[in-house]
Amino acid sequence: MAYWRRNARQMEAAAGGAAAAPALAPAKPPKRSPTRMMRQYDLVERVRAYNPDTDEDLLNRAYVYAMVAHGEQTRASGDPYFSHPLEVAAILTDLKLDDATIVAALLHDTIEDTEATRAEIDQIFGHEIGALVEGLTKLKRLELVSREAKQAENLRKLLLAVANDVRVLLVKLADRLHNMRTLEFVPPASRRRIAEETIDIYAPLAGRMGMHEMREELEDLSFRELDAEAYAVVNGRLSALADRNRNLIGEIETQLTASLTRNGIAARVTGRRKRPFSIWTKMERKSVGFEQLSDIFGFRVIVHTVEECYRALGTVHTVWPVVPGRFKDYISTPKQNDYRSIHTTVIGPGNQRVELQIRTEDMDRIAEYGIAAHAFYKEGVGSPTEMLNRESNAFAWLRHTIEVLAESANPEEFLEHTKLELFHDQVFCFTPKGKLIALPRKANVIDFAYAVHTDVGNSAVGCKINGKFSPLSSELQNGDEVEVLTSRAQSAPPSAWESLAVTGKARAAIRRATRAAVRDQYAGLGRRIVERLFMRAKIAYDDDKLKGALPRLARTSIEDVMAAVGRGEMKASNVARAMYPDYKEERLGVFGAAKKDGAPKPKSAEGTPTKAAIPIRGINSDLPVKFAPNGGAVPGDRIVGIVTPGEGITIYPIQSPALKDFEDMPERWLDVRWDVDESTPQRFPARLFVQNVNEPGSLAQIATVIAEHDGNIDNISMSRRSPDFTELTIDLEVYDLKHLSAIIAQLRAKAVVANVERVNG
Ligand code: MN
């Protein structure tokens, strides 16, 4: 059974069946039974199922021609040789390819291995098919002569050979897939070489062409050969987990479908278990054990329109808590290989982390078939190559690589280039000075910064990738030139980076720096609080005096004392009393004076920051700072700090209604002011309430406006949906009030937006 014909459940649904079926794709790449070969009419049926105009006579002639040509030849398995081209053709019918490609697959080994000639094939099947078969013959010869040659050199020739028609590449990939599926019959000595070549060249090439199912199967088959033990362990664990969670997948599918239906979204929801190789690389990359890998199940939500993608996202985020930092919008910013989807992770039923990909049918087709989704050649559209050029970024990449190849006189140069493009588990990036930084695949700018130097990582605040401002979490691509922007104002990286970083080096450095920074932050806050108390009490504070009082406070250093005060473990008045035994605590605490005047708020709350106001630089500053959890605060807002023992300062805009809760606790109010370094822009959280007209594309328009104006969307949730309007809450990150106002103005200018308000929690 073809592996990528979706899972059993979907196939059954398509067939209208309802009997109990395993909810999961088979764990082990299944093998076709060698005893039952596909019949002539089976093949024709498969093609006709997606292409009613197929030239049945042509297919039949090719079937018979190849069968007769291969005659009594057998494969290593003992099967008739003809079973191989037939299976290759079958794989290509799963990709819904055109007649010429299917026929070329049937004939792909005839010129090399039988009496057949190019001239004869041209005569019987026409020039187009003759050219395809010849391209494949060249590739086959290439494999035979260059067994000892370097893989990159093989790849170079492979790409040159497919330059004229990408369909040659598609047949070649299907050929390799079938050979990998039947690898067990090949002599052990050759197996490893074939598997290595597959994982180094063919699997990444399939991925680069956007053919993810193909890439995953090639990877798994190679993985099984190259590290049988690891494969067995991972696969065994996956199966055990899948058994234990058998009901969970169905339950999540049902719940998701029901929530979406309630919101008027007709969606196809399917769950699947991730593949052994992808799990394994994740374990290696993050150096975590299987137990810590909670998201081994992925779900796809397939809807009809882009609009529905965002609506589905809003619904999902409303129903289940979101795992922060996992939201990615590849719809407004597609990947280079044309992949489009919204990714998010939520905490679903049973506290299980659920990874979701939300996309339309069209996007799903591209995600599964990649370049092959465009390759079905239709009459009158021009040549397949012309059509691909127009429609596919993946093909544009291929053309570009081939051009570089044709132009580079120097093979060394090409080897470098191809290594950069395809080396399977690494990305190679450059500093602005041209230093090469090699990182594991999926690494981002944070990893890059720490690979350059720990100090660069710790003080990174932004970056430019190929000259363009980009988020630090951006996944790096081969050949990217990365300029890391640093700020001395940032003493330590945000702790959230630890989960964003991919390399162990970056994660360890972040952990170290944040631990030290957290202590420094509390000490800094403690110092501010102690200094304030002394100022109010009109006593001069000095460190030496405190040093003498350390034994009375049972602490060993001034930093310790300050950190304890900052954490709320020790009162500032105790520190004062230890230093000045006759010190009397003001009954009303730090802000007692203000309270006596009848004004509970510090002066800054009225608009003018006092000199003593504590400078706020952002979450990575020298103080333990957070922003109002339900609405945030941005530079330009007039702000107030509220101290929570053990948590630090929370910054609220003065218009925030949440401040009411603290009116009776003047001791918790802190005078704060912004002190943001404009040369190294940082982002701050804000929340918008948006009411939009229910009209196709309206949500996508909103997301696009925000993205185009450099706003980062953190979360979208839908609060209410009436027949005419949808109410959304959008959490985003902006540089300052001006930036936020500009985005609000741009949103208001959209016809589909009825109302936009900033939310202050
Ligand atoms: Mn073959």
Short mmCIF file of N, CA and C in Angstrom, two decimals, residues 508-623:
data_model
loop_
_atom_site.label_atom_id
_atom_site.label_comp_id
_atom_site.label_asym_id
_atom_site.label_seq_id
_atom_site.Cartn_x
_atom_site.Cartn_y
_atom_site.Cartn_z
N ALA A 508 22.78 26.14 27.45
CA ALA A 508 23.53 26.17 28.70
C ALA A 508 23.93 27.60 29.05
N ALA A 509 24.39 28.36 28.04
CA ALA A 509 24.83 29.73 28.29
C ALA A 509 23.65 30.59 28.75
N ILE A 510 22.48 30.36 28.15
CA ILE A 510 21.30 31.15 28.52
C ILE A 510 20.90 30.85 29.96
N ARG A 511 20.94 29.54 30.30
CA ARG A 511 20.59 29.15 31.67
C ARG A 511 21.50 29.82 32.68
N ARG A 512 22.81 29.75 32.40
CA ARG A 512 23.78 30.37 33.31
C ARG A 512 23.52 31.85 33.45
N ALA A 513 23.36 32.51 32.32
CA ALA A 513 23.21 33.97 32.33
C ALA A 513 21.92 34.38 33.00
N THR A 514 20.83 33.61 32.77
CA THR A 514 19.57 34.04 33.36
C THR A 514 19.56 33.80 34.87
N ARG A 515 20.18 32.71 35.31
CA ARG A 515 20.23 32.48 36.76
C ARG A 515 20.94 33.63 37.45
N ALA A 516 22.10 34.00 36.91
CA ALA A 516 22.86 35.10 37.51
C ALA A 516 22.07 36.40 37.38
N ALA A 517 21.43 36.57 36.23
CA ALA A 517 20.72 37.83 36.00
C ALA A 517 19.52 37.97 36.92
N VAL A 518 18.82 36.86 37.16
CA VAL A 518 17.64 36.93 38.01
C VAL A 518 18.05 37.39 39.41
N ARG A 519 19.16 36.84 39.90
CA ARG A 519 19.64 37.24 41.20
C ARG A 519 20.02 38.72 41.18
N ASP A 520 20.74 39.14 40.13
CA ASP A 520 21.11 40.55 40.01
C ASP A 520 19.89 41.45 39.95
N GLN A 521 18.87 40.97 39.23
CA GLN A 521 17.66 41.78 39.10
C GLN A 521 17.00 42.00 40.46
N TYR A 522 16.90 40.91 41.24
CA TYR A 522 16.28 41.07 42.55
C TYR A 522 17.12 41.95 43.46
N ALA A 523 18.44 41.79 43.32
CA ALA A 523 19.31 42.64 44.13
C ALA A 523 19.12 44.11 43.72
N GLY A 524 18.99 44.35 42.42
CA GLY A 524 18.78 45.72 41.93
C GLY A 524 17.48 46.30 42.46
N LEU A 525 16.43 45.48 42.39
CA LEU A 525 15.14 45.94 42.89
C LEU A 525 15.22 46.20 44.39
N GLY A 526 15.86 45.27 45.12
CA GLY A 526 16.01 45.43 46.57
C GLY A 526 16.71 46.75 46.89
N ARG A 527 17.77 47.02 46.12
CA ARG A 527 18.52 48.25 46.36
C ARG A 527 17.63 49.49 46.16
N ARG A 528 16.82 49.46 45.09
CA ARG A 528 15.91 50.59 44.84
C ARG A 528 14.97 50.78 46.02
N ILE A 529 14.45 49.67 46.51
CA ILE A 529 13.47 49.75 47.59
C ILE A 529 14.14 50.28 48.87
N VAL A 530 15.35 49.79 49.16
CA VAL A 530 16.07 50.25 50.36
C VAL A 530 16.41 51.74 50.22
N GLU A 531 16.90 52.11 49.06
CA GLU A 531 17.26 53.52 48.85
C GLU A 531 16.07 54.45 49.00
N ARG A 532 14.93 54.00 48.48
CA ARG A 532 13.70 54.79 48.61
C ARG A 532 13.36 55.02 50.07
N LEU A 533 13.46 53.91 50.84
CA LEU A 533 13.10 54.01 52.25
C LEU A 533 14.01 55.02 52.95
N PHE A 534 15.29 54.96 52.65
CA PHE A 534 16.23 55.89 53.28
C PHE A 534 15.92 57.32 52.86
N MET A 535 15.58 57.51 51.58
CA MET A 535 15.29 58.86 51.10
C MET A 535 14.08 59.43 51.84
N ARG A 536 13.01 58.60 51.96
CA ARG A 536 11.80 59.05 52.64
C ARG A 536 12.11 59.36 54.10
N ALA A 537 12.96 58.53 54.72
CA ALA A 537 13.28 58.72 56.13
C ALA A 537 14.35 59.79 56.33
N LYS A 538 14.84 60.33 55.19
CA LYS A 538 15.87 61.37 55.23
C LYS A 538 17.11 60.92 55.99
N ILE A 539 17.52 59.68 55.75
CA ILE A 539 18.76 59.17 56.33
C ILE A 539 19.69 58.88 55.16
N ALA A 540 20.98 59.13 55.35
CA ALA A 540 21.94 58.82 54.28
C ALA A 540 22.20 57.32 54.29
N TYR A 541 22.09 56.71 53.10
CA TYR A 541 22.39 55.28 53.01
C TYR A 541 23.84 55.12 52.60
N ASP A 542 24.61 54.21 53.23
CA ASP A 542 25.88 53.86 52.62
C ASP A 542 26.22 52.39 52.83
N ASP A 543 26.92 51.85 51.82
CA ASP A 543 27.22 50.42 51.78
C ASP A 543 28.04 49.95 52.98
N ASP A 544 29.00 50.81 53.41
CA ASP A 544 29.87 50.40 54.51
C ASP A 544 29.07 50.15 55.78
N LYS A 545 28.12 51.03 55.99
CA LYS A 545 27.28 50.90 57.18
C LYS A 545 26.53 49.55 57.13
N LEU A 546 26.03 49.22 55.92
CA LEU A 546 25.30 47.96 55.78
C LEU A 546 26.24 46.77 55.99
N LYS A 547 27.47 46.92 55.49
CA LYS A 547 28.45 45.83 55.65
C LYS A 547 28.59 45.47 57.13
N GLY A 548 28.67 46.52 57.96
CA GLY A 548 28.80 46.29 59.40
C GLY A 548 27.58 45.60 59.99
N ALA A 549 26.44 45.78 59.32
CA ALA A 549 25.20 45.23 59.87
C ALA A 549 24.89 43.83 59.37
N LEU A 550 25.76 43.32 58.46
CA LEU A 550 25.47 42.01 57.85
C LEU A 550 25.23 40.88 58.87
N PRO A 551 26.09 40.78 59.93
CA PRO A 551 25.87 39.69 60.90
C PRO A 551 24.47 39.76 61.52
N ARG A 552 24.01 40.98 61.80
CA ARG A 552 22.69 41.12 62.42
C ARG A 552 21.58 40.65 61.47
N LEU A 553 21.85 40.75 60.17
CA LEU A 553 20.84 40.32 59.19
C LEU A 553 21.05 38.87 58.77
N ALA A 554 22.11 38.26 59.34
CA ALA A 554 22.44 36.86 59.02
C ALA A 554 22.64 36.65 57.53
N ARG A 555 23.32 37.64 56.90
CA ARG A 555 23.64 37.49 55.47
C ARG A 555 25.13 37.72 55.29
N THR A 556 25.66 37.20 54.19
CA THR A 556 27.10 37.28 54.01
C THR A 556 27.53 38.42 53.10
N SER A 557 26.61 38.96 52.29
CA SER A 557 27.02 40.05 51.41
C SER A 557 25.87 41.04 51.22
N ILE A 558 26.26 42.23 50.82
CA ILE A 558 25.27 43.26 50.54
C ILE A 558 24.31 42.80 49.45
N GLU A 559 24.88 42.17 48.41
CA GLU A 559 24.06 41.64 47.32
C GLU A 559 22.98 40.69 47.84
N ASP A 560 23.39 39.83 48.80
CA ASP A 560 22.45 38.89 49.41
C ASP A 560 21.28 39.62 50.06
N VAL A 561 21.62 40.66 50.81
CA VAL A 561 20.59 41.43 51.51
C VAL A 561 19.64 42.05 50.49
N MET A 562 20.23 42.68 49.46
CA MET A 562 19.40 43.37 48.48
C MET A 562 18.50 42.38 47.72
N ALA A 563 19.08 41.24 47.38
CA ALA A 563 18.29 40.23 46.67
C ALA A 563 17.13 39.75 47.53
N ALA A 564 17.40 39.59 48.85
CA ALA A 564 16.34 39.14 49.76
C ALA A 564 15.22 40.18 49.85
N VAL A 565 15.60 41.45 49.88
CA VAL A 565 14.58 42.52 49.92
C VAL A 565 13.80 42.51 48.60
N GLY A 566 14.53 42.39 47.50
CA GLY A 566 13.89 42.38 46.18
C GLY A 566 12.92 41.23 46.04
N ARG A 567 13.27 40.08 46.63
CA ARG A 567 12.38 38.92 46.53
C ARG A 567 11.23 39.00 47.52
N GLY A 568 11.29 39.96 48.42
CA GLY A 568 10.23 40.09 49.41
C GLY A 568 10.46 39.18 50.61
N GLU A 569 11.67 38.62 50.74
CA GLU A 569 11.96 37.74 51.87
C GLU A 569 12.37 38.55 53.10
N MET A 570 12.79 39.77 52.87
CA MET A 570 13.23 40.62 53.97
C MET A 570 12.67 42.01 53.76
N LYS A 571 12.25 42.65 54.87
CA LYS A 571 11.67 43.98 54.72
C LYS A 571 12.77 45.03 54.71
N ALA A 572 12.59 46.07 53.90
CA ALA A 572 13.57 47.15 53.84
C ALA A 572 13.74 47.79 55.22
N SER A 573 12.64 47.85 55.99
CA SER A 573 12.72 48.48 57.31
C SER A 573 13.62 47.68 58.26
N ASN A 574 13.65 46.34 58.06
CA ASN A 574 14.56 45.52 58.87
C ASN A 574 16.01 45.87 58.56
N VAL A 575 16.27 46.14 57.29
CA VAL A 575 17.63 46.52 56.90
C VAL A 575 17.99 47.83 57.58
N ALA A 576 17.05 48.79 57.54
CA ALA A 576 17.30 50.10 58.16
C ALA A 576 17.55 49.95 59.66
N ARG A 577 16.74 49.09 60.30
CA ARG A 577 16.88 48.92 61.74
C ARG A 577 18.21 48.25 62.10
N ALA A 578 18.65 47.34 61.23
CA ALA A 578 19.94 46.68 61.48
C ALA A 578 21.08 47.69 61.39
N MET A 579 20.90 48.68 60.52
CA MET A 579 21.94 49.69 60.36
C MET A 579 21.81 50.78 61.42
N TYR A 580 20.60 51.20 61.69
CA TYR A 580 20.32 52.26 62.67
C TYR A 580 19.32 51.71 63.67
N PRO A 581 19.81 51.18 64.79
CA PRO A 581 18.91 50.51 65.75
C PRO A 581 17.77 51.41 66.22
N ASP A 582 17.95 52.74 66.19
CA ASP A 582 16.85 53.59 66.67
C ASP A 582 15.89 53.98 65.55
N TYR A 583 16.07 53.37 64.36
CA TYR A 583 15.17 53.69 63.25
C TYR A 583 13.77 53.19 63.54
N LYS A 584 12.79 54.07 63.31
CA LYS A 584 11.40 53.66 63.53
C LYS A 584 10.69 53.54 62.18
N GLU A 585 10.08 52.39 61.98
CA GLU A 585 9.37 52.16 60.71
C GLU A 585 8.20 53.11 60.58
N GLU A 586 8.09 53.71 59.40
CA GLU A 586 6.90 54.52 59.15
C GLU A 586 5.73 53.57 59.01
N ARG A 587 4.69 53.86 59.70
CA ARG A 587 3.59 52.92 59.78
C ARG A 587 3.01 52.58 58.39
N LEU A 588 3.05 53.58 57.53
CA LEU A 588 2.40 53.37 56.25
C LEU A 588 3.35 52.86 55.17
N GLY A 589 4.54 52.48 55.60
CA GLY A 589 5.44 51.85 54.63
C GLY A 589 6.13 52.86 53.75
N VAL A 590 6.65 52.38 52.69
CA VAL A 590 7.49 53.18 51.81
C VAL A 590 6.78 54.43 51.31
N PHE A 591 5.49 54.25 51.05
CA PHE A 591 4.76 55.39 50.48
C PHE A 591 3.94 56.11 51.52
N GLY A 592 4.33 55.95 52.78
CA GLY A 592 3.59 56.56 53.87
C GLY A 592 3.38 58.04 53.67
N ALA A 593 4.41 58.72 53.24
CA ALA A 593 4.32 60.17 53.07
C ALA A 593 3.23 60.51 52.08
N ALA A 594 3.20 59.77 51.00
CA ALA A 594 2.21 60.04 49.98
C ALA A 594 0.81 59.82 50.54
N LYS A 595 0.68 58.75 51.33
CA LYS A 595 -0.62 58.41 51.89
C LYS A 595 -1.12 59.54 52.81
N LYS A 596 -0.18 60.10 53.60
CA LYS A 596 -0.56 61.18 54.51
C LYS A 596 -1.15 62.36 53.74
N ASP A 597 -0.60 62.56 52.52
CA ASP A 597 -1.12 63.65 51.70
C ASP A 597 -2.47 63.29 51.10
N GLY A 598 -2.90 62.11 51.36
CA GLY A 598 -4.20 61.69 50.85
C GLY A 598 -4.14 61.18 49.43
N ALA A 599 -2.94 61.00 48.88
CA ALA A 599 -2.84 60.49 47.50
C ALA A 599 -2.11 59.15 47.53
N PRO A 600 -2.82 58.09 47.25
CA PRO A 600 -2.21 56.78 47.36
C PRO A 600 -1.16 56.50 46.28
N LYS A 601 -1.24 57.18 45.17
CA LYS A 601 -0.35 56.85 44.07
C LYS A 601 0.92 57.69 44.13
N PRO A 602 2.02 57.12 43.69
CA PRO A 602 3.23 57.93 43.59
C PRO A 602 3.04 58.97 42.50
N LYS A 603 3.92 59.97 42.51
CA LYS A 603 3.71 61.12 41.64
C LYS A 603 3.62 60.76 40.17
N SER A 604 4.44 59.79 39.75
CA SER A 604 4.48 59.50 38.32
C SER A 604 3.11 59.11 37.80
N ALA A 605 2.32 58.53 38.68
CA ALA A 605 1.00 58.12 38.26
C ALA A 605 0.18 59.33 37.84
N GLU A 606 0.53 60.49 38.34
CA GLU A 606 -0.19 61.70 37.95
C GLU A 606 0.42 62.29 36.69
N GLY A 607 1.49 61.72 36.23
CA GLY A 607 1.98 62.16 34.94
C GLY A 607 3.42 62.62 34.91
N THR A 608 3.95 63.15 35.98
CA THR A 608 5.34 63.61 35.93
C THR A 608 6.23 62.68 36.75
N PRO A 609 7.10 61.95 36.08
CA PRO A 609 7.98 61.05 36.82
C PRO A 609 8.88 61.86 37.75
N THR A 610 9.03 61.39 38.97
CA THR A 610 9.93 62.06 39.89
C THR A 610 11.36 61.66 39.56
N LYS A 611 12.29 62.36 40.13
CA LYS A 611 13.69 62.05 39.89
C LYS A 611 14.04 60.64 40.34
N ALA A 612 13.36 60.21 41.39
CA ALA A 612 13.68 58.90 41.94
C ALA A 612 13.05 57.76 41.15
N ALA A 613 12.29 58.12 40.12
CA ALA A 613 11.59 57.08 39.36
C ALA A 613 12.59 56.05 38.83
N ILE A 614 12.19 54.80 38.90
CA ILE A 614 13.07 53.71 38.49
C ILE A 614 13.01 53.54 36.98
N PRO A 615 14.17 53.54 36.33
CA PRO A 615 14.15 53.41 34.87
C PRO A 615 13.75 51.99 34.43
N ILE A 616 12.83 51.91 33.49
CA ILE A 616 12.37 50.62 32.97
C ILE A 616 12.89 50.45 31.55
N ARG A 617 13.63 49.39 31.35
CA ARG A 617 14.26 49.21 30.04
C ARG A 617 13.64 48.07 29.24
N GLY A 618 12.77 47.32 29.85
CA GLY A 618 12.21 46.16 29.16
C GLY A 618 12.42 44.93 30.00
N ILE A 619 11.99 43.78 29.47
CA ILE A 619 12.04 42.59 30.30
C ILE A 619 13.46 42.08 30.52
N ASN A 620 14.41 42.56 29.73
CA ASN A 620 15.77 42.05 29.91
C ASN A 620 16.64 43.04 30.66
N SER A 621 16.06 43.86 31.48
CA SER A 621 16.85 44.91 32.10
C SER A 621 17.46 44.43 33.40
N ASP A 622 17.93 45.35 34.19
CA ASP A 622 18.57 44.99 35.45
C ASP A 622 17.55 44.83 36.58
N LEU A 623 16.28 44.83 36.24
CA LEU A 623 15.24 44.64 37.26
C LEU A 623 14.30 43.52 36.83
#
